[in-house]
Coordinates of C-alpha atoms and ligand atoms in Angstrom, one line a residue:
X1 CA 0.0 0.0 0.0
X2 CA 1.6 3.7 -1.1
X3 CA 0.2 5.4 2.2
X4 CA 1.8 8.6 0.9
X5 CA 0.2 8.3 -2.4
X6 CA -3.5 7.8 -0.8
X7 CA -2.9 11.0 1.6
X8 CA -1.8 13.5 -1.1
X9 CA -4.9 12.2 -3.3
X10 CA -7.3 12.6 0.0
X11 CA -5.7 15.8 0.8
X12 CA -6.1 17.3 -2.8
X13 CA -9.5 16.0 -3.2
X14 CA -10.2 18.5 -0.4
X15 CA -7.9 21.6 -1.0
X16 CA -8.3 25.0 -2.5
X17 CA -12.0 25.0 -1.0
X18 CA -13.2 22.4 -3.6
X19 CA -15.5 19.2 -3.4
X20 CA -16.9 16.7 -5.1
X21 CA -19.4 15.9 -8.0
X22 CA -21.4 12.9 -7.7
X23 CA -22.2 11.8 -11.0
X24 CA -22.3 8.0 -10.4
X25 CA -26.4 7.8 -10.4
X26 CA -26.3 4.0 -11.7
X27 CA -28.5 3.0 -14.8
X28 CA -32.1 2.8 -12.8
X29 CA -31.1 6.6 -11.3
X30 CA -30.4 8.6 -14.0
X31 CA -33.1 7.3 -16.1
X32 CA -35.9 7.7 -13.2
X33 CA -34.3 11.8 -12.7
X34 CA -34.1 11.4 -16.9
X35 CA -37.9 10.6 -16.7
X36 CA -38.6 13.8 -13.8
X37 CA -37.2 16.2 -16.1
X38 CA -39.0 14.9 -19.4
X39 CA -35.5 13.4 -21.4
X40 CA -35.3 9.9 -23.0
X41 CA -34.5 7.0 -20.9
X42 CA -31.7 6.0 -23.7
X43 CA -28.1 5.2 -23.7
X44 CA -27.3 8.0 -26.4
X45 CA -28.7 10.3 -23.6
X46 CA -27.0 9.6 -20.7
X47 CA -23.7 10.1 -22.5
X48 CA -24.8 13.6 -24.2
X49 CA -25.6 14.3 -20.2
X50 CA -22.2 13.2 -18.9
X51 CA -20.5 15.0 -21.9
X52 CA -22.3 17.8 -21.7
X53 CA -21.2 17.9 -17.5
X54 CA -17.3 17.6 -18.0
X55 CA -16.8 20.2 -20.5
X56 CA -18.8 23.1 -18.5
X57 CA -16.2 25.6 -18.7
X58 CA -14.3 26.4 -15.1
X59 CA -16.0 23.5 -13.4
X60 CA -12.2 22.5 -12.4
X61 CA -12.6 25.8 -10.2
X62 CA -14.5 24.0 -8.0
X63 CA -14.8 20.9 -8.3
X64 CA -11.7 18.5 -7.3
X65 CA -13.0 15.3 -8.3
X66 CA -16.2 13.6 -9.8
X67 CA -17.5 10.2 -9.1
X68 CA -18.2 8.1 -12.6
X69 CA -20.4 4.7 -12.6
X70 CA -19.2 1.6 -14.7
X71 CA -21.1 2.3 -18.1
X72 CA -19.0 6.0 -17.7
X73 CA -15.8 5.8 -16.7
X74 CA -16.3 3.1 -20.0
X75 CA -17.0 5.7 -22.4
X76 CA -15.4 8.2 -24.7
X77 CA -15.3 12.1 -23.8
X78 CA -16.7 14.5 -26.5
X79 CA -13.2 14.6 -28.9
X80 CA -12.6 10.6 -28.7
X81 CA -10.8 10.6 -25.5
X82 CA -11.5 8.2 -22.4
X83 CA -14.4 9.5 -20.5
X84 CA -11.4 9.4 -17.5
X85 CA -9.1 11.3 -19.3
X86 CA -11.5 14.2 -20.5
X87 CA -12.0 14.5 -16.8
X88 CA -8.4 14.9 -16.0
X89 CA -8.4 17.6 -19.1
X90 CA -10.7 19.4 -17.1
X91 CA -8.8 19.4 -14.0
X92 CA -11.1 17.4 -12.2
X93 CA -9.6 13.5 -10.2
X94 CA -11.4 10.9 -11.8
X95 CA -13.1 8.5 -9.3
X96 CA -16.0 5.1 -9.6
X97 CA -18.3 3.8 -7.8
X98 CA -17.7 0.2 -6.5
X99 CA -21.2 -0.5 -4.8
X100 CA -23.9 -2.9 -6.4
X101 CA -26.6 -1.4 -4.8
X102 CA -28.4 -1.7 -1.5
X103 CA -30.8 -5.5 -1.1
X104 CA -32.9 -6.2 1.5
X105 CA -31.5 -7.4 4.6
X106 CA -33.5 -10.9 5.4
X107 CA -35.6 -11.0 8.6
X108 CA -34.8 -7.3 9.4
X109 CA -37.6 -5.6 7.5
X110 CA -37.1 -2.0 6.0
X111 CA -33.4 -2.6 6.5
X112 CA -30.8 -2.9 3.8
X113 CA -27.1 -3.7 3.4
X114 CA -24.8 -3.0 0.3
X115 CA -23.7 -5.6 -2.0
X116 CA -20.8 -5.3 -4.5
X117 CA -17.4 -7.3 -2.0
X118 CA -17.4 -10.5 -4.9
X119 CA -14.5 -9.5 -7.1
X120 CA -13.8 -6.4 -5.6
X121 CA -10.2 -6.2 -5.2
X122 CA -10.2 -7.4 -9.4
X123 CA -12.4 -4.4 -10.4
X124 CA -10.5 -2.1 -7.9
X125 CA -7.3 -3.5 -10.2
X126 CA -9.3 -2.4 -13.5
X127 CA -10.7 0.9 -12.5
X128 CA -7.1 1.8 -11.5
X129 CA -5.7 0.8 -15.1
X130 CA -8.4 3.0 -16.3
X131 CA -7.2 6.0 -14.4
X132 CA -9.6 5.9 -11.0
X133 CA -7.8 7.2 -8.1
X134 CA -10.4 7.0 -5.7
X135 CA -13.6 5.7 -4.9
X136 CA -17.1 5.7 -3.2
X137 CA -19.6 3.2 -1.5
X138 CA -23.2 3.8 -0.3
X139 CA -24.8 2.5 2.5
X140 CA -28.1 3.5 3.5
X141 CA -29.7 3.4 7.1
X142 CA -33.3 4.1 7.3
X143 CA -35.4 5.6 10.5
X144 CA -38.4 4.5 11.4
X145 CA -40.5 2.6 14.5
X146 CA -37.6 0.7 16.0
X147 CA -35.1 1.3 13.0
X148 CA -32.3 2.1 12.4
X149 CA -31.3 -1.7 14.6
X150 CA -27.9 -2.2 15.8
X151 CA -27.6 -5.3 12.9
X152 CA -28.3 -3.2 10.1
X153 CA -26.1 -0.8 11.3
X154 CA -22.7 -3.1 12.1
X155 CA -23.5 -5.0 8.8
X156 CA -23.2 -1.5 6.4
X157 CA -20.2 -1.1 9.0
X158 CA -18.2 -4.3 8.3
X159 CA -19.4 -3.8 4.4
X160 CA -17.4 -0.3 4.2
X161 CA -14.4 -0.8 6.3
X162 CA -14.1 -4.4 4.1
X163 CA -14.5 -2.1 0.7
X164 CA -12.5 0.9 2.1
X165 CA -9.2 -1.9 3.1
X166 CA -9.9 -3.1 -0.4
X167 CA -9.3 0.2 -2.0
X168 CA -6.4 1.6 -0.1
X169 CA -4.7 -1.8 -1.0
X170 CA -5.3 -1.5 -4.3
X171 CA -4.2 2.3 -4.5
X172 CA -7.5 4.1 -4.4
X173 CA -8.8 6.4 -1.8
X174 CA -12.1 5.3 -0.1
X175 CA -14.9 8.0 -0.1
X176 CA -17.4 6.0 2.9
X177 CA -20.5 7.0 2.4
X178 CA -22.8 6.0 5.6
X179 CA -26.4 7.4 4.4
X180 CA -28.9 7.8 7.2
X181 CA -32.0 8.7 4.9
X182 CA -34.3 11.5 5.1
X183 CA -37.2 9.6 4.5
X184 CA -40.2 9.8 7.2
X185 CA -41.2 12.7 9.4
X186 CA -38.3 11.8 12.3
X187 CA -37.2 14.9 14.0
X188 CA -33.5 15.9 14.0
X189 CA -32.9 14.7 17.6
X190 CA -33.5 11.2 16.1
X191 CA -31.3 11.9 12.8
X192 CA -28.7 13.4 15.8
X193 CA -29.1 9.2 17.2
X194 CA -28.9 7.3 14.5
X195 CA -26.1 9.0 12.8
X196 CA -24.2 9.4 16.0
X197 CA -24.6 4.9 16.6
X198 CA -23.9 4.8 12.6
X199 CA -20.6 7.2 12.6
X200 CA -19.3 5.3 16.2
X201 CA -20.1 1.6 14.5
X202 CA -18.4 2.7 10.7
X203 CA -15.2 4.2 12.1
X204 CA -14.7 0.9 14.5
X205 CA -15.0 -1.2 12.2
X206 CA -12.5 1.2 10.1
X207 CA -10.0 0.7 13.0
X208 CA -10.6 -3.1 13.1
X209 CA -9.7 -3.6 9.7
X210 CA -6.5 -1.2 9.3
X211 CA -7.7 1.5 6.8
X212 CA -5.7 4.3 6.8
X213 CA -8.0 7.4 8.2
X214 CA -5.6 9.7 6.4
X215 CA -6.2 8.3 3.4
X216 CA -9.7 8.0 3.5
X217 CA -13.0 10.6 3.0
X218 CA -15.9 10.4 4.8
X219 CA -19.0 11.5 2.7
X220 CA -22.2 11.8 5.5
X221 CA -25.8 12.9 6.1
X222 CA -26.5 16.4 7.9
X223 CA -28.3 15.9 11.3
X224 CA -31.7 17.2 9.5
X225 CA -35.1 16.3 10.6
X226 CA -36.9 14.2 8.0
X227 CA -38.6 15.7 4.6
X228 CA -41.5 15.3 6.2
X229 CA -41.5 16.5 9.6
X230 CA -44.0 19.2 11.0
X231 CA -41.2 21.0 12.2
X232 CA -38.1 22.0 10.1
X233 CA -34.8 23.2 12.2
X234 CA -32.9 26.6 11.4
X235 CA -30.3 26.5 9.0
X236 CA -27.5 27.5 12.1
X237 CA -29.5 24.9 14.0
X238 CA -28.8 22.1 11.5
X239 CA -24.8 23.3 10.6
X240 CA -24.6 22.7 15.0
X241 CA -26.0 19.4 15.1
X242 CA -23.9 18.5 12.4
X243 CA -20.6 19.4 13.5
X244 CA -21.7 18.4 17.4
X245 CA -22.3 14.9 15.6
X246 CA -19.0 14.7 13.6
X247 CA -16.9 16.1 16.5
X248 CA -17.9 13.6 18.6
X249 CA -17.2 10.3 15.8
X250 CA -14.9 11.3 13.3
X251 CA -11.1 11.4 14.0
X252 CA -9.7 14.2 13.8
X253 CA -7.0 12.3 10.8
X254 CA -9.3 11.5 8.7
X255 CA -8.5 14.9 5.8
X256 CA -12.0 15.5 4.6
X257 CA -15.9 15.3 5.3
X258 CA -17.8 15.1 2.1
X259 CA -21.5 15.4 2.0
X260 CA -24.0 14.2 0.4
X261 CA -27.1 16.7 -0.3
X262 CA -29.7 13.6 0.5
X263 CA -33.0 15.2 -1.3
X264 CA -32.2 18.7 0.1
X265 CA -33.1 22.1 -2.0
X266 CA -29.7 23.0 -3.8
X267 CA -29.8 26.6 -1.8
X268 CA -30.2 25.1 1.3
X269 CA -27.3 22.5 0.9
X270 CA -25.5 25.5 0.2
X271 CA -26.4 27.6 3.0
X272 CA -26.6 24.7 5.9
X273 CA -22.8 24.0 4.6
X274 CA -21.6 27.8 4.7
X275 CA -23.1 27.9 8.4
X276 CA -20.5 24.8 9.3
X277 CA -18.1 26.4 7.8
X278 CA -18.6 29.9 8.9
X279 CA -19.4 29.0 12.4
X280 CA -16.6 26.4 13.3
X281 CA -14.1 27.9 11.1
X282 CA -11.0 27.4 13.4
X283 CA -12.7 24.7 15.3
X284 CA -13.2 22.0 12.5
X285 CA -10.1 19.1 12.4
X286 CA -11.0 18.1 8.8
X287 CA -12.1 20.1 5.8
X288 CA -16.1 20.0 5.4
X289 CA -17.2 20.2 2.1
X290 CA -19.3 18.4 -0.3
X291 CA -19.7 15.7 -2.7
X292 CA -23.1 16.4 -4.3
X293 CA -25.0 14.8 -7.1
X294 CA -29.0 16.1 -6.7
X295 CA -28.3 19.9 -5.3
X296 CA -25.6 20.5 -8.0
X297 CA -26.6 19.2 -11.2
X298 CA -30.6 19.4 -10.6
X299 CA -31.3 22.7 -11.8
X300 CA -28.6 22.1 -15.2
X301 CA -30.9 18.6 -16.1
X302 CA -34.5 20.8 -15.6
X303 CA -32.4 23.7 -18.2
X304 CA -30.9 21.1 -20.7
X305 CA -33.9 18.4 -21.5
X306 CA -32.1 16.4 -23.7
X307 CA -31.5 20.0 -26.2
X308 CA -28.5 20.7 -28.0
X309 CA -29.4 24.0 -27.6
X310 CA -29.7 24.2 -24.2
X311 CA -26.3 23.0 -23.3
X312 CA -25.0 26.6 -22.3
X313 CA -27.3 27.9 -20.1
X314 CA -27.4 24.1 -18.5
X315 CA -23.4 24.2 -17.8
X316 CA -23.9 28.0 -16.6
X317 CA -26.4 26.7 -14.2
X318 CA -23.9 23.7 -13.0
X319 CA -20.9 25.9 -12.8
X320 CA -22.9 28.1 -10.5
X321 CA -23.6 25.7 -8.4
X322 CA -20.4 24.5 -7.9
X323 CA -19.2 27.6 -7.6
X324 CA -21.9 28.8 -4.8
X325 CA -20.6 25.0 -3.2
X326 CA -17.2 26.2 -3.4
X327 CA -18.3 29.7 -1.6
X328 CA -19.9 27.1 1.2
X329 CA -16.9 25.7 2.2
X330 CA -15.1 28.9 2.5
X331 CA -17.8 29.9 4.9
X332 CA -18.3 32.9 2.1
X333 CA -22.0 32.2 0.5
X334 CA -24.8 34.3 0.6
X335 CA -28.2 33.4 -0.3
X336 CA -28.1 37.1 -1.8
X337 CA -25.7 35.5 -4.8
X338 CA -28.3 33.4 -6.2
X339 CA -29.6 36.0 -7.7
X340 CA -26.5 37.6 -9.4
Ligands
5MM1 C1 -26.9 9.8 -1.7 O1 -26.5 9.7 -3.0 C2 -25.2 10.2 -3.3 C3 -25.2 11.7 -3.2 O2 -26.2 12.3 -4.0 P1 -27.1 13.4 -3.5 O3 -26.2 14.6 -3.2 O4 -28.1 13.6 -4.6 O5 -27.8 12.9 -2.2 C4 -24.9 9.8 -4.8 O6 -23.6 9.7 -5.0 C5 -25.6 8.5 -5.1 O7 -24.9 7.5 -4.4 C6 -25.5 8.3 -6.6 O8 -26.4 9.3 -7.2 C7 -25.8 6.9 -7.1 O9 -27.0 6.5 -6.6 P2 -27.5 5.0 -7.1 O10 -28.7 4.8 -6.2 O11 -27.9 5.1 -8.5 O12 -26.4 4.1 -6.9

């Protein structure tokens, strides 16, 4: 294992105020957002999406690296090239997805854990000759009467710390991606318990199996209260339970936090990460930033439909939200730019 390879890849994944794009939706995602916005469920069209992502001018700016899926990190970028190399054209760390999906856990209803271990370390071997360097996992943990249980959530744990050992063996930098879901009308006091249990179980299990924390991401939930909950906390309210949470689980080596948006508004994943960053500015041991798919690229698929035509106001719509992202993590966003 190059240890010193996997913390300067971590570290820049993180630096100079950037994140993460998640563009990884697998086959069944992108054509159910494809369907939402009105655009063919095709092949053709998913690669005209991708395409049209990597070559919005100055997304490099801001973002650091972007998370493919199988069927892209296989195709060609717009002028021939491998889809991972147009990415490194534009600046941006190339990085796959190695999860199969999340399947019902048996006897533990409403519960699921991961697939995707068989053959792992051999695809890990291929996605590096195609120019990977790091790489993400999902789990999901649900809430609900009695859920998340303390089986579905050492399971997901012994899944990641098995796929993140995996990776950092075979040179690429885990991204672990524990999901609590935002699903129900749970209040943020139970988000606050279940991630708290999750993050405590995930970075055990971490320690168990040897992975490196400094060569390692960690790509979260906020502490929200569910989509549908009667009552809906502050935005300062959220960015404190969040960073209470993560102070009291996540070592202080591991380089970066990475979240996910979940189903959130793109403005308020923006503004509920500019109040972490803003408010615990001296205070936070990692760099907090994001790795979004939904609240960066949502409002570019509603402009671009599938249109040739419509491919620059769509990349001028993702490279401001990268760019308002970036602002986030500086602690330097204002709801007042969204208007500029
Ligand atoms: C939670 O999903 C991840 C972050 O996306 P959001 O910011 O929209 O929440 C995302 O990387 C997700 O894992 C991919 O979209 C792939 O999802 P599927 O379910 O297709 O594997």
């Amino acid at each position: 294992m190059d240890t010193s390879k996997l913390k300067q890849t971590a570290s820049q994944l993180v630096a100079n105020h950037k994140g993460l794009l998640a563009m990884d939706e697998s086959t069944g995602t992108a054509n159910k957002r494809f369907a939402e916005a009105g655009i063919p469920q095709t092949l053709a069209m998913r690669e005209a999406y991708r395409n049209m992502i990597i070559t919005t001018p100055k997304l490099g700016e801001s973002i650091s690296g972007a998370i493919l899926f199988d069927e892209t990190i296989r195709q060609k970028g717009p002028d021939g090239t491998s889809f991972p190399s147009a990415v490194e054209n534009a600046g941006i760390i190339p990085g796959i997805k190695l999860d199969a999906g999340a399947k019902d856990i048996p006897f533990f209803p409403g519960e699921k854990v991961t697939e995707g271990l068989d053959g792992l370390r051999d695809r890990i071997a291929e996605y590096v000759k195609m120019g990977a360097r790091f790489a993400k996992w999902r789990a999901v943990i649900a809430i609900g009467n009695g859920l998340p249980t303390q089986t579905c959530i050492d399971l997901n744990a012994q899944v990641l710390a098995r796929y993140a050992a995996l990776c950092q063996e075979g040179g690429l930098v885990p991204v672990v991606e524990p999901e609590v879901l935002m699903d129900g009308s749970h209040t943020l006091e139970s988000c606050f318990d279940a991630t708290e249990r999750t993050l405590h179980a995930v970075f055990a299990e971490l320690y168990k199996q040897r992975v490196l924390f400094e060569g390692m991401l960690l790509k979260p939930n906020m502490v929200l209260a569910a989509l549908d909950a009667p009552e809906q906390p502050g935005i300062d309210e959220v960015a404190d339970a969040t960073i209470h949470c993560l102070l009291r689980t996540v070592p202080a080596a591991v380089p970066g936090v990475v979240f996910l948006s979940g189903g959130q508004s793109s403005e308020l994943a923006s503004a509920r990460l500019n109040a972490m960053n803003s408010r615990f500015k001296s205070k936070l041991p990692w760099a907090v930033t994001f790795s979004y798919a939904r609240a960066i690229q949502q409002p570019a698929m509603d402009i671009w439909k599938g249109q040739d035509a419509n491919v620059p106001a769509a990349q001028k719509a993702l490279e401001h939200r990268a760019h308002m992202n970036r602002l986030a993590r500086a602690g330097e966003y204002s709801q007042a730019m969204e208007t500029v």
